[in-house]
Amino acid sequence: MYDKYKRFIRGVSVNWYGKLGVILTTSSFVTFVVLELTRLLGLLTNAYVGLITYLLFPALFVLGLLLVPAGWFSYKKSTGKTTGELLNERFTEEDQQRGIFGTRVFRTVLLLTILNVLFMLGASSQMLHFMDTPNFCGTACHSVMNPEWTTYQVSPHARVKCVECHVGEGVDALVNSKLNGAYQMLSITLNLYEKPIPTPVHQLRPARETCEKCHWPSKFYGTRLKTITSYEHDSLSSAKYTTLAMKIDSQRGDSRSGIHWHIDSTNEIRYASVDDERREMIWVDVKMPDGSYERYANKSFTGVKPSEHDGRVMDCVDCHNRATHIYEYPENAVNKSMLAGEIRKELPFAARQALAAISGDYPDKETGLTGVDDSFRWFYKTRYPELLAKRSEDIDRAIEALQEIYSTNIHPGMNIAWGSYPNFIGHKNNQGCFRCHNNKLVSEDGEHIPYDCTLCHSILAYDSSRPFEYLSQPDTSSTDYMMHDYLQDEFMKSYQP
């Protein structure tokens, strides 16, 4: 059997084209099998090795297959011999002896063709599966995607595959995603991409097809308690609390109250924004009970015809725009780290110095990490030298936490600094809710979109030394007031100061 296939290989490799094709096909097949076995055994997990395994070697395999017939036809043309003459020259009479399925040469070609097709189908399937893994998405183009990969790994959706949101369902979506991926590889090779990567990503699948597979708007109801803890910049890093009863309802009849009222299936909000960036609104349409739309136009846009701009139907990502790749604000990151005990309040001016350390202007990532350490440690070395020995572990732990915050959020290579990617949840820096809820968007009747705080939450405490405290004498007839005692009791059961 070995001699027969050896004669076949010698017969088809009639010149250096054919010989090179046989070498490429055989070596790439063997190497692919070896690398795939090492991957299955868990010995190789690197994305770059995966690129080589699933892209390079199958490509070399196909190239080798094409070189074999190319060599045959080239030899045939250069010698002027017929196909029959070449077959008699390259193969024995036994090889050309006819059987039930044709000659032995034909059966060998048919068998190898079937094996080649099966191999390519398997390799292609594995390639598509590999390219759908988060590890490939995040590490294959390290210089560009590293910021997104870093934030993804610590996000609430770290166990959701990238393709669940970034690639649609069906053949069309698959083809479009691969074509888009090919363009991205070209843009990276030729350095055509923007820094930082612009948002929003308009090619995302509709939220109805992604977010709502897990989050069901019509089941958002009731009130959820949320306490935001911040720390003063005094020597004690005094804790301040803002406690909100969040109205997460999806609809409340004609009241237009409740956060998820905006995306309930019975309601619809459309809007147009400047340059389609979803930051500054040109107009907002609200669907009325009779099916008509009431338009609120931005009165600050003089000379602009709102009708010239296409509208977008509001969905989850218009507010949850950083649901996965979350870039924090520096003060929020410090507050969260202090609340987790990573930065100890026992260190004098801990909150102030932590914020100063990560907010420094550093030219690159390595300098930044060193600068965070130097800035935080230098303060205690010069002002509280006795603490360097007494609380050295707390200082080291705080620096480690601050370096992690800096490394996650700041990426100088992609021009990503604090605030490069604003979060539209809430209304920090007059963004988020206040993009629409302001007095600039006015209807034909002169009414503006309401921006009363109690539309979305009841304030049980604001920047207070206690988790619950009214700012003024409450209205005892209000629903918010009647809920207060109950919510406070429920909160105190689990609250640990």
Short mmCIF file of C-alpha atoms in Angstrom, two decimals:
data_model
loop_
_atom_site.label_atom_id
_atom_site.label_comp_id
_atom_site.label_asym_id
_atom_site.label_seq_id
_atom_site.Cartn_x
_atom_site.Cartn_y
_atom_site.Cartn_z
CA MET A 1 0.00 0.00 0.00
CA TYR A 2 2.80 2.41 0.92
CA ASP A 3 4.55 1.76 -2.42
CA LYS A 4 1.33 2.47 -4.32
CA TYR A 5 0.86 5.89 -2.69
CA LYS A 6 4.55 6.61 -3.06
CA ARG A 7 4.24 5.97 -6.79
CA PHE A 8 1.11 8.17 -6.88
CA ILE A 9 2.88 11.08 -5.20
CA ARG A 10 5.84 10.74 -7.53
CA GLY A 11 3.44 10.59 -10.47
CA VAL A 12 1.53 13.80 -9.69
CA SER A 13 4.58 15.87 -8.70
CA VAL A 14 5.91 16.20 -12.23
CA ASN A 15 8.00 19.38 -11.67
CA TRP A 16 9.03 21.72 -8.85
CA TYR A 17 5.49 23.18 -8.73
CA GLY A 18 4.04 19.79 -7.95
CA LYS A 19 6.82 18.85 -5.53
CA LEU A 20 6.37 22.10 -3.62
CA GLY A 21 2.63 21.50 -3.54
CA VAL A 22 3.07 18.01 -2.08
CA ILE A 23 5.49 19.34 0.54
CA LEU A 24 3.19 22.19 1.55
CA THR A 25 0.08 20.02 1.72
CA THR A 26 1.71 17.23 3.70
CA SER A 27 3.65 19.42 6.14
CA SER A 28 0.76 21.81 6.83
CA PHE A 29 -1.61 18.89 7.44
CA VAL A 30 0.75 17.20 9.88
CA THR A 31 1.54 20.48 11.68
CA PHE A 32 -2.15 21.35 11.94
CA VAL A 33 -2.93 17.97 13.51
CA VAL A 34 -0.07 18.33 16.02
CA LEU A 35 -1.09 21.88 17.04
CA GLU A 36 -4.75 20.89 17.32
CA LEU A 37 -3.83 17.98 19.60
CA THR A 38 -1.77 20.28 21.83
CA ARG A 39 -4.73 22.68 21.99
CA LEU A 40 -7.14 19.89 22.96
CA LEU A 41 -4.70 18.81 25.66
CA GLY A 42 -4.59 22.36 27.00
CA LEU A 43 -0.91 22.85 26.26
CA LEU A 44 -1.45 25.78 23.88
CA THR A 45 -4.06 28.50 24.48
CA ASN A 46 -2.45 31.59 22.98
CA ALA A 47 -4.60 33.43 20.43
CA TYR A 48 -1.66 33.98 18.09
CA VAL A 49 -1.03 30.23 17.96
CA GLY A 50 -4.71 29.82 17.14
CA LEU A 51 -4.40 32.29 14.28
CA ILE A 52 -1.50 30.30 12.87
CA THR A 53 -3.28 26.99 13.36
CA TYR A 54 -6.64 27.92 11.85
CA LEU A 55 -5.63 30.50 9.27
CA LEU A 56 -2.05 29.93 8.13
CA PHE A 57 -1.81 26.16 7.86
CA PRO A 58 -5.21 25.58 6.17
CA ALA A 59 -4.23 28.31 3.69
CA LEU A 60 -0.90 26.58 3.01
CA PHE A 61 -2.75 23.28 2.68
CA VAL A 62 -5.05 24.72 -0.01
CA LEU A 63 -2.11 26.41 -1.76
CA GLY A 64 -0.29 23.10 -1.90
CA LEU A 65 -3.33 21.37 -3.38
CA LEU A 66 -3.55 24.04 -6.08
CA LEU A 67 0.15 23.77 -6.93
CA VAL A 68 -0.12 20.05 -7.73
CA PRO A 69 -2.51 20.38 -10.73
CA ALA A 70 -0.81 23.67 -11.67
CA GLY A 71 2.48 21.77 -11.95
CA TRP A 72 0.80 19.04 -13.96
CA PHE A 73 -0.69 21.45 -16.51
CA SER A 74 2.52 23.47 -16.66
CA TYR A 75 4.52 20.32 -17.43
CA LYS A 76 1.93 19.24 -19.97
CA LYS A 77 2.13 22.60 -21.73
CA SER A 78 5.94 22.75 -21.75
CA THR A 79 6.33 19.21 -23.15
CA GLY A 80 3.37 19.34 -25.55
CA LYS A 81 2.29 15.85 -24.49
CA THR A 82 -1.30 14.71 -24.25
CA THR A 83 -2.96 13.64 -21.01
CA GLY A 84 -2.79 10.00 -22.06
CA GLU A 85 0.92 10.26 -22.82
CA LEU A 86 1.59 11.84 -19.45
CA LEU A 87 -0.41 9.17 -17.65
CA ASN A 88 1.57 6.44 -19.42
CA GLU A 89 4.80 8.26 -18.55
CA ARG A 90 4.05 8.88 -14.86
CA PHE A 91 2.04 5.78 -13.91
CA THR A 92 2.37 2.03 -14.45
CA GLU A 93 -0.14 -0.17 -16.27
CA GLU A 94 -1.24 -1.53 -12.89
CA ASP A 95 -2.06 2.02 -11.71
CA GLN A 96 -4.15 2.61 -14.86
CA GLN A 97 -5.95 -0.71 -14.69
CA ARG A 98 -9.71 -0.18 -14.64
CA GLY A 99 -11.93 -1.42 -11.85
CA ILE A 100 -15.51 -0.91 -10.75
CA PHE A 101 -14.80 2.69 -9.70
CA GLY A 102 -12.41 3.58 -12.50
CA THR A 103 -8.64 3.34 -12.58
CA ARG A 104 -6.53 3.09 -9.46
CA VAL A 105 -5.25 6.62 -10.11
CA PHE A 106 -8.81 7.92 -10.28
CA ARG A 107 -9.80 6.09 -7.08
CA THR A 108 -6.77 7.51 -5.27
CA VAL A 109 -7.58 11.05 -6.46
CA LEU A 110 -11.22 10.59 -5.40
CA LEU A 111 -10.24 9.28 -1.97
CA LEU A 112 -7.76 12.09 -1.34
CA THR A 113 -10.29 14.67 -2.55
CA ILE A 114 -12.87 13.42 -0.05
CA LEU A 115 -10.28 13.47 2.73
CA ASN A 116 -9.18 16.97 1.75
CA VAL A 117 -12.78 18.24 1.74
CA LEU A 118 -13.44 16.69 5.17
CA PHE A 119 -10.22 18.17 6.50
CA MET A 120 -11.07 21.65 5.23
CA LEU A 121 -14.61 21.45 6.60
CA GLY A 122 -13.26 20.45 10.01
CA ALA A 123 -10.57 23.13 9.94
CA SER A 124 -13.07 25.78 8.86
CA SER A 125 -15.50 24.78 11.60
CA GLN A 126 -12.76 24.94 14.20
CA MET A 127 -11.58 28.26 12.81
CA LEU A 128 -15.07 29.80 13.11
CA HIS A 129 -15.45 28.41 16.62
CA PHE A 130 -12.05 29.77 17.63
CA MET A 131 -12.78 33.21 16.17
CA ASP A 132 -15.99 33.35 18.21
CA THR A 133 -14.16 32.97 21.53
CA PRO A 134 -13.62 36.05 23.74
CA ASN A 135 -9.93 35.18 24.01
CA PHE A 136 -9.51 35.58 20.26
CA CYS A 137 -11.53 38.81 20.15
CA GLY A 138 -9.55 40.34 22.98
CA THR A 139 -5.99 39.20 22.35
CA ALA A 140 -5.56 38.62 18.61
CA CYS A 141 -5.22 42.38 17.98
CA HIS A 142 -3.59 43.16 21.30
CA SER A 143 -2.54 46.76 20.72
CA VAL A 144 -6.02 47.86 19.64
CA MET A 145 -8.36 45.60 21.60
CA ASN A 146 -6.43 45.38 24.87
CA PRO A 147 -8.47 48.18 26.52
CA GLU A 148 -11.75 46.47 25.60
CA TRP A 149 -10.40 43.07 26.67
CA THR A 150 -9.22 44.47 30.01
CA THR A 151 -12.55 46.09 30.87
CA TYR A 152 -14.52 43.11 29.57
CA GLN A 153 -12.83 40.71 32.00
CA VAL A 154 -14.00 42.69 35.05
CA SER A 155 -17.45 43.57 33.70
CA PRO A 156 -20.88 42.22 34.72
CA HIS A 157 -20.99 40.42 31.34
CA ALA A 158 -17.58 38.77 31.56
CA ARG A 159 -19.21 35.34 31.05
CA VAL A 160 -21.10 36.44 27.95
CA LYS A 161 -19.27 35.85 24.67
CA CYS A 162 -18.40 38.91 22.61
CA VAL A 163 -20.25 37.52 19.59
CA GLU A 164 -23.50 37.37 21.57
CA CYS A 165 -23.72 41.15 21.21
CA HIS A 166 -21.38 42.01 18.34
CA VAL A 167 -22.46 39.37 15.79
CA GLY A 168 -26.00 38.71 14.61
CA GLU A 169 -27.73 35.41 14.01
CA GLY A 170 -27.85 33.72 10.63
CA VAL A 171 -25.58 33.36 7.62
CA ASP A 172 -25.85 37.02 6.55
CA ALA A 173 -24.73 38.25 9.95
CA LEU A 174 -21.86 35.76 10.00
CA VAL A 175 -20.63 36.82 6.56
CA ASN A 176 -20.95 40.52 7.43
CA SER A 177 -19.02 40.05 10.66
CA LYS A 178 -16.17 38.24 8.89
CA LEU A 179 -16.02 40.90 6.18
CA ASN A 180 -15.96 43.56 8.86
CA GLY A 181 -13.24 41.62 10.65
CA ALA A 182 -11.18 41.46 7.46
CA TYR A 183 -11.48 45.24 7.11
CA GLN A 184 -10.42 45.67 10.74
CA MET A 185 -7.33 43.53 10.15
CA LEU A 186 -6.51 45.67 7.12
CA SER A 187 -7.01 48.89 9.08
CA ILE A 188 -4.73 47.62 11.84
CA THR A 189 -2.07 46.57 9.35
CA LEU A 190 -2.16 49.96 7.61
CA ASN A 191 -2.72 51.92 10.84
CA LEU A 192 -6.05 53.32 9.61
CA TYR A 193 -7.99 53.01 12.87
CA GLU A 194 -8.91 55.89 15.17
CA LYS A 195 -7.57 56.38 18.69
CA PRO A 196 -9.60 55.96 20.79
CA ILE A 197 -12.08 53.77 18.91
CA PRO A 198 -15.15 55.96 18.32
CA THR A 199 -18.48 55.17 19.93
CA PRO A 200 -21.30 54.32 19.69
CA VAL A 201 -20.80 51.16 17.65
CA HIS A 202 -23.57 51.37 15.09
CA GLN A 203 -23.11 47.76 13.89
CA LEU A 204 -24.26 46.23 17.18
CA ARG A 205 -27.18 43.85 17.06
CA PRO A 206 -30.47 45.41 18.22
CA ALA A 207 -30.89 45.32 21.98
CA ARG A 208 -34.18 43.47 21.55
CA GLU A 209 -32.17 40.55 20.17
CA THR A 210 -29.39 40.63 22.77
CA CYS A 211 -30.11 42.37 26.09
CA GLU A 212 -33.69 41.18 26.24
CA LYS A 213 -32.73 37.54 25.98
CA CYS A 214 -31.84 37.82 29.65
CA HIS A 215 -33.40 41.12 30.76
CA TRP A 216 -37.19 41.19 30.28
CA PRO A 217 -38.52 44.79 30.27
CA SER A 218 -42.12 43.88 31.01
CA LYS A 219 -40.93 42.20 34.23
CA PHE A 220 -39.20 45.32 35.57
CA TYR A 221 -41.46 46.54 38.34
CA GLY A 222 -41.37 47.84 41.86
CA THR A 223 -38.65 49.78 43.63
CA ARG A 224 -35.05 48.83 44.21
CA LEU A 225 -32.92 50.36 46.94
CA LYS A 226 -29.51 51.74 46.03
CA THR A 227 -26.98 53.36 48.34
CA ILE A 228 -24.04 55.24 46.84
CA THR A 229 -21.11 55.64 49.21
CA SER A 230 -18.55 58.38 48.66
CA TYR A 231 -15.64 59.56 50.78
CA GLU A 232 -14.71 63.09 51.75
CA HIS A 233 -11.22 64.46 51.24
CA ASP A 234 -10.68 65.12 54.93
CA SER A 235 -8.12 63.34 57.09
CA LEU A 236 -10.67 60.70 58.11
CA SER A 237 -12.02 60.09 54.59
CA SER A 238 -15.48 60.48 56.10
CA ALA A 239 -18.15 58.39 54.41
CA LYS A 240 -21.15 60.12 52.82
CA TYR A 241 -24.26 58.30 51.69
CA THR A 242 -26.81 58.92 48.99
CA THR A 243 -29.69 56.47 49.25
CA LEU A 244 -32.17 56.21 46.40
CA ALA A 245 -35.35 54.19 46.00
CA MET A 246 -34.99 53.45 42.29
CA LYS A 247 -38.27 53.15 40.41
CA ILE A 248 -37.34 50.46 37.93
CA ASP A 249 -40.87 49.95 36.62
CA SER A 250 -41.32 49.39 32.91
CA GLN A 251 -44.59 51.33 32.79
CA ARG A 252 -46.96 53.19 35.06
CA GLY A 253 -49.90 54.01 32.85
CA ASP A 254 -50.14 57.63 31.75
CA SER A 255 -47.76 58.87 34.45
CA ARG A 256 -44.68 58.29 32.27
CA SER A 257 -42.81 57.43 35.43
CA GLY A 258 -40.41 54.58 36.06
CA ILE A 259 -36.99 54.10 34.54
CA HIS A 260 -37.80 51.24 32.18
CA TRP A 261 -40.96 52.94 30.95
CA HIS A 262 -38.71 54.24 28.18
CA ILE A 263 -38.28 50.81 26.57
CA ASP A 264 -41.49 49.03 27.42
CA SER A 265 -43.07 47.41 24.37
CA THR A 266 -46.20 49.56 24.73
CA ASN A 267 -44.18 52.78 24.56
CA GLU A 268 -41.81 54.19 21.99
CA ILE A 269 -39.32 57.05 22.07
CA ARG A 270 -37.48 58.21 18.98
CA TYR A 271 -34.73 60.78 18.80
CA ALA A 272 -32.08 62.32 16.58
CA SER A 273 -28.69 63.40 17.91
CA VAL A 274 -25.84 65.54 16.61
CA ASP A 275 -23.61 63.47 14.31
CA ASP A 276 -25.54 60.41 15.53
CA GLU A 277 -23.33 60.29 18.64
CA ARG A 278 -26.34 60.08 21.01
CA ARG A 279 -24.99 62.86 23.22
CA GLU A 280 -26.76 66.07 22.20
CA MET A 281 -30.35 65.69 21.09
CA ILE A 282 -31.82 67.54 18.10
CA TRP A 283 -35.35 66.31 18.75
CA VAL A 284 -37.20 63.67 20.74
CA ASP A 285 -40.51 62.04 19.76
CA VAL A 286 -42.74 60.45 22.40
CA LYS A 287 -45.52 58.09 21.35
CA MET A 288 -48.90 59.15 22.69
CA PRO A 289 -51.76 56.82 23.76
CA ASP A 290 -53.62 57.49 20.48
CA GLY A 291 -50.60 56.36 18.43
CA SER A 292 -49.45 59.84 17.42
CA TYR A 293 -46.07 61.32 18.36
CA GLU A 294 -45.37 64.46 20.31
CA ARG A 295 -42.12 66.12 19.27
CA TYR A 296 -39.77 68.01 21.56
CA ALA A 297 -37.30 70.04 19.48
CA ASN A 298 -34.04 71.49 20.78
CA LYS A 299 -34.57 75.25 20.76
CA SER A 300 -30.81 75.89 20.91
CA PHE A 301 -30.45 74.66 17.31
CA THR A 302 -31.34 77.73 15.29
CA GLY A 303 -31.59 77.29 11.55
CA VAL A 304 -31.63 73.49 11.79
CA LYS A 305 -34.60 71.60 10.38
CA PRO A 306 -35.26 68.67 12.72
CA SER A 307 -37.09 66.76 9.97
CA GLU A 308 -33.83 66.45 8.02
CA HIS A 309 -32.40 64.05 10.60
CA ASP A 310 -33.28 60.37 10.74
CA GLY A 311 -34.51 59.15 14.09
CA ARG A 312 -33.47 56.21 16.22
CA VAL A 313 -35.84 54.21 18.42
CA MET A 314 -34.57 54.25 21.98
CA ASP A 315 -33.50 50.93 23.48
CA CYS A 316 -31.36 49.54 26.31
CA VAL A 317 -27.96 50.72 25.08
CA ASP A 318 -29.03 54.36 24.87
CA CYS A 319 -28.62 54.48 28.66
CA HIS A 320 -26.63 51.30 29.34
CA ASN A 321 -24.01 52.33 26.79
CA ARG A 322 -21.18 50.91 28.92
CA ALA A 323 -22.88 47.71 30.01
CA THR A 324 -19.74 45.68 29.43
CA HIS A 325 -16.71 47.78 28.52
CA ILE A 326 -17.02 50.02 31.57
CA TYR A 327 -14.51 52.82 31.99
CA GLU A 328 -14.95 54.34 35.43
CA TYR A 329 -14.63 57.92 36.58
CA PRO A 330 -11.63 58.24 38.92
CA GLU A 331 -13.61 59.30 41.99
CA ASN A 332 -16.10 56.45 41.48
CA ALA A 333 -13.27 53.94 41.20
CA VAL A 334 -11.65 55.20 44.41
CA ASN A 335 -14.96 55.13 46.28
CA LYS A 336 -15.62 51.56 45.18
CA SER A 337 -12.14 50.45 46.18
CA MET A 338 -12.46 52.07 49.61
CA LEU A 339 -15.88 50.53 50.13
CA ALA A 340 -14.35 47.12 49.36
CA GLY A 341 -11.64 47.73 51.97
CA GLU A 342 -8.81 47.69 49.46
CA ILE A 343 -7.90 51.25 50.46
CA ARG A 344 -8.15 51.62 54.21
CA LYS A 345 -9.81 54.64 55.81
CA GLU A 346 -7.30 54.38 58.62
CA LEU A 347 -4.69 55.92 56.32
CA PRO A 348 -4.94 59.72 56.75
CA PHE A 349 -6.36 61.51 53.70
CA ALA A 350 -6.63 58.13 51.94
CA ALA A 351 -9.44 59.16 49.55
CA ARG A 352 -7.79 62.45 48.59
CA GLN A 353 -4.35 60.95 47.96
CA ALA A 354 -5.75 57.96 46.11
CA LEU A 355 -7.60 60.24 43.70
CA ALA A 356 -4.51 62.42 43.24
CA ALA A 357 -2.32 59.41 42.51
CA ILE A 358 -4.45 57.98 39.70
CA SER A 359 -5.31 61.41 38.23
CA GLY A 360 -1.71 62.32 37.42
CA ASP A 361 -0.69 63.10 33.85
CA TYR A 362 1.54 60.18 32.87
CA PRO A 363 2.92 59.74 29.32
CA ASP A 364 2.65 55.94 29.14
CA LYS A 365 1.30 52.95 31.05
CA GLU A 366 4.59 51.93 32.67
CA THR A 367 5.33 55.46 33.86
CA GLY A 368 1.78 55.75 35.11
CA LEU A 369 1.97 52.62 37.25
CA THR A 370 5.26 53.80 38.72
CA GLY A 371 3.85 57.30 39.22
CA VAL A 372 0.82 55.97 41.11
CA ASP A 373 3.15 54.14 43.51
CA ASP A 374 5.48 57.13 43.95
CA SER A 375 2.68 59.65 44.43
CA PHE A 376 0.77 57.70 47.08
CA ARG A 377 3.83 56.43 48.95
CA TRP A 378 5.64 59.78 48.88
CA PHE A 379 2.78 61.51 50.74
CA TYR A 380 2.99 59.14 53.70
CA LYS A 381 6.78 59.09 53.60
CA THR A 382 6.98 62.85 53.96
CA ARG A 383 3.89 63.62 56.07
CA TYR A 384 3.40 60.44 58.11
CA PRO A 385 6.75 58.58 58.11
CA GLU A 386 5.76 56.50 61.14
CA LEU A 387 2.99 54.88 59.08
CA LEU A 388 5.41 53.41 56.53
CA ALA A 389 6.38 50.74 59.03
CA LYS A 390 3.23 50.63 61.11
CA ARG A 391 0.82 50.32 58.17
CA SER A 392 3.12 49.23 55.36
CA GLU A 393 0.79 46.38 54.36
CA ASP A 394 -2.18 48.76 54.08
CA ILE A 395 -0.13 51.18 51.98
CA ASP A 396 1.09 48.39 49.69
CA ARG A 397 -2.43 47.00 49.31
CA ALA A 398 -3.80 50.46 48.51
CA ILE A 399 -1.10 51.04 45.87
CA GLU A 400 -1.84 47.66 44.30
CA ALA A 401 -5.56 48.54 44.12
CA LEU A 402 -4.81 51.97 42.62
CA GLN A 403 -2.48 50.49 40.02
CA GLU A 404 -5.21 48.03 39.07
CA ILE A 405 -7.68 50.92 38.70
CA TYR A 406 -5.21 52.86 36.56
CA SER A 407 -4.29 49.85 34.43
CA THR A 408 -7.94 49.02 33.76
CA ASN A 409 -9.10 52.51 32.84
CA ILE A 410 -6.13 54.30 31.30
CA HIS A 411 -4.56 53.23 27.99
CA PRO A 412 -2.22 55.92 26.59
CA GLY A 413 -1.43 53.84 23.50
CA MET A 414 -5.07 54.18 22.40
CA ASN A 415 -5.49 57.74 23.76
CA ILE A 416 -7.93 56.52 26.40
CA ALA A 417 -7.90 58.78 29.46
CA TRP A 418 -10.37 59.55 32.23
CA GLY A 419 -13.70 60.46 30.66
CA SER A 420 -12.88 59.28 27.12
CA TYR A 421 -15.89 56.98 27.25
CA PRO A 422 -18.68 58.58 29.33
CA ASN A 423 -21.28 56.41 31.00
CA PHE A 424 -24.89 57.46 30.35
CA ILE A 425 -26.32 55.73 33.40
CA GLY A 426 -27.39 58.49 35.76
CA HIS A 427 -26.63 62.12 35.03
CA LYS A 428 -22.97 62.77 35.82
CA ASN A 429 -21.55 65.81 34.00
CA ASN A 430 -25.06 66.65 32.74
CA GLN A 431 -25.04 63.62 30.46
CA GLY A 432 -27.10 60.45 30.68
CA CYS A 433 -30.67 61.34 31.69
CA PHE A 434 -30.16 65.07 31.17
CA ARG A 435 -29.52 64.57 27.46
CA CYS A 436 -33.30 64.48 27.05
CA HIS A 437 -34.66 65.59 30.40
CA ASN A 438 -33.88 69.30 30.22
CA ASN A 439 -35.56 72.61 29.40
CA LYS A 440 -34.01 72.90 25.93
CA LEU A 441 -36.22 70.27 24.32
CA VAL A 442 -39.59 71.95 23.92
CA SER A 443 -42.87 70.84 22.31
CA GLU A 444 -45.06 72.99 20.09
CA ASP A 445 -47.14 73.81 23.18
CA GLY A 446 -44.07 75.17 24.93
CA GLU A 447 -43.75 72.22 27.31
CA HIS A 448 -40.33 70.73 28.01
CA ILE A 449 -39.48 67.15 28.92
CA PRO A 450 -39.81 66.88 32.73
CA TYR A 451 -36.64 66.52 34.78
CA ASP A 452 -38.09 66.11 38.24
CA CYS A 453 -35.84 63.84 40.33
CA THR A 454 -38.78 61.80 41.63
CA LEU A 455 -39.63 60.54 38.15
CA CYS A 456 -36.99 57.84 38.49
CA HIS A 457 -36.13 57.71 42.19
CA SER A 458 -37.07 58.86 45.66
CA ILE A 459 -34.22 60.44 47.59
CA LEU A 460 -33.97 58.91 51.05
CA ALA A 461 -30.60 60.46 51.80
CA TYR A 462 -28.30 62.78 49.89
CA ASP A 463 -24.61 63.19 50.72
CA SER A 464 -25.49 62.38 54.30
CA SER A 465 -23.52 60.95 57.20
CA ARG A 466 -26.27 58.34 57.52
CA PRO A 467 -27.75 56.07 54.83
CA PHE A 468 -31.27 57.49 55.46
CA GLU A 469 -31.99 61.15 56.05
CA TYR A 470 -34.51 63.53 54.47
CA LEU A 471 -33.11 66.80 53.22
CA SER A 472 -36.21 68.69 54.36
CA GLN A 473 -39.53 68.06 56.04
CA PRO A 474 -41.19 65.34 53.92
CA ASP A 475 -44.69 65.39 52.54
CA THR A 476 -46.37 62.86 54.82
CA SER A 477 -49.12 62.24 52.28
CA SER A 478 -46.73 61.16 49.53
CA THR A 479 -46.18 57.57 48.51
CA ASP A 480 -42.44 58.15 48.82
CA TYR A 481 -42.83 59.11 52.46
CA MET A 482 -45.06 56.15 53.27
CA MET A 483 -42.42 53.84 51.79
CA HIS A 484 -39.65 55.46 53.79
CA ASP A 485 -40.01 53.59 57.10
CA TYR A 486 -40.39 50.24 55.36
CA LEU A 487 -37.36 50.81 53.11
CA GLN A 488 -35.27 52.04 56.01
CA ASP A 489 -36.08 48.94 58.06
CA GLU A 490 -35.26 46.66 55.13
CA PHE A 491 -32.01 48.48 54.49
CA MET A 492 -30.87 48.44 58.11
CA LYS A 493 -31.28 44.67 58.27
CA SER A 494 -28.35 44.26 55.89
CA TYR A 495 -26.43 47.51 56.29
CA GLN A 496 -23.10 47.37 58.08
CA PRO A 497 -21.50 50.83 58.63
#
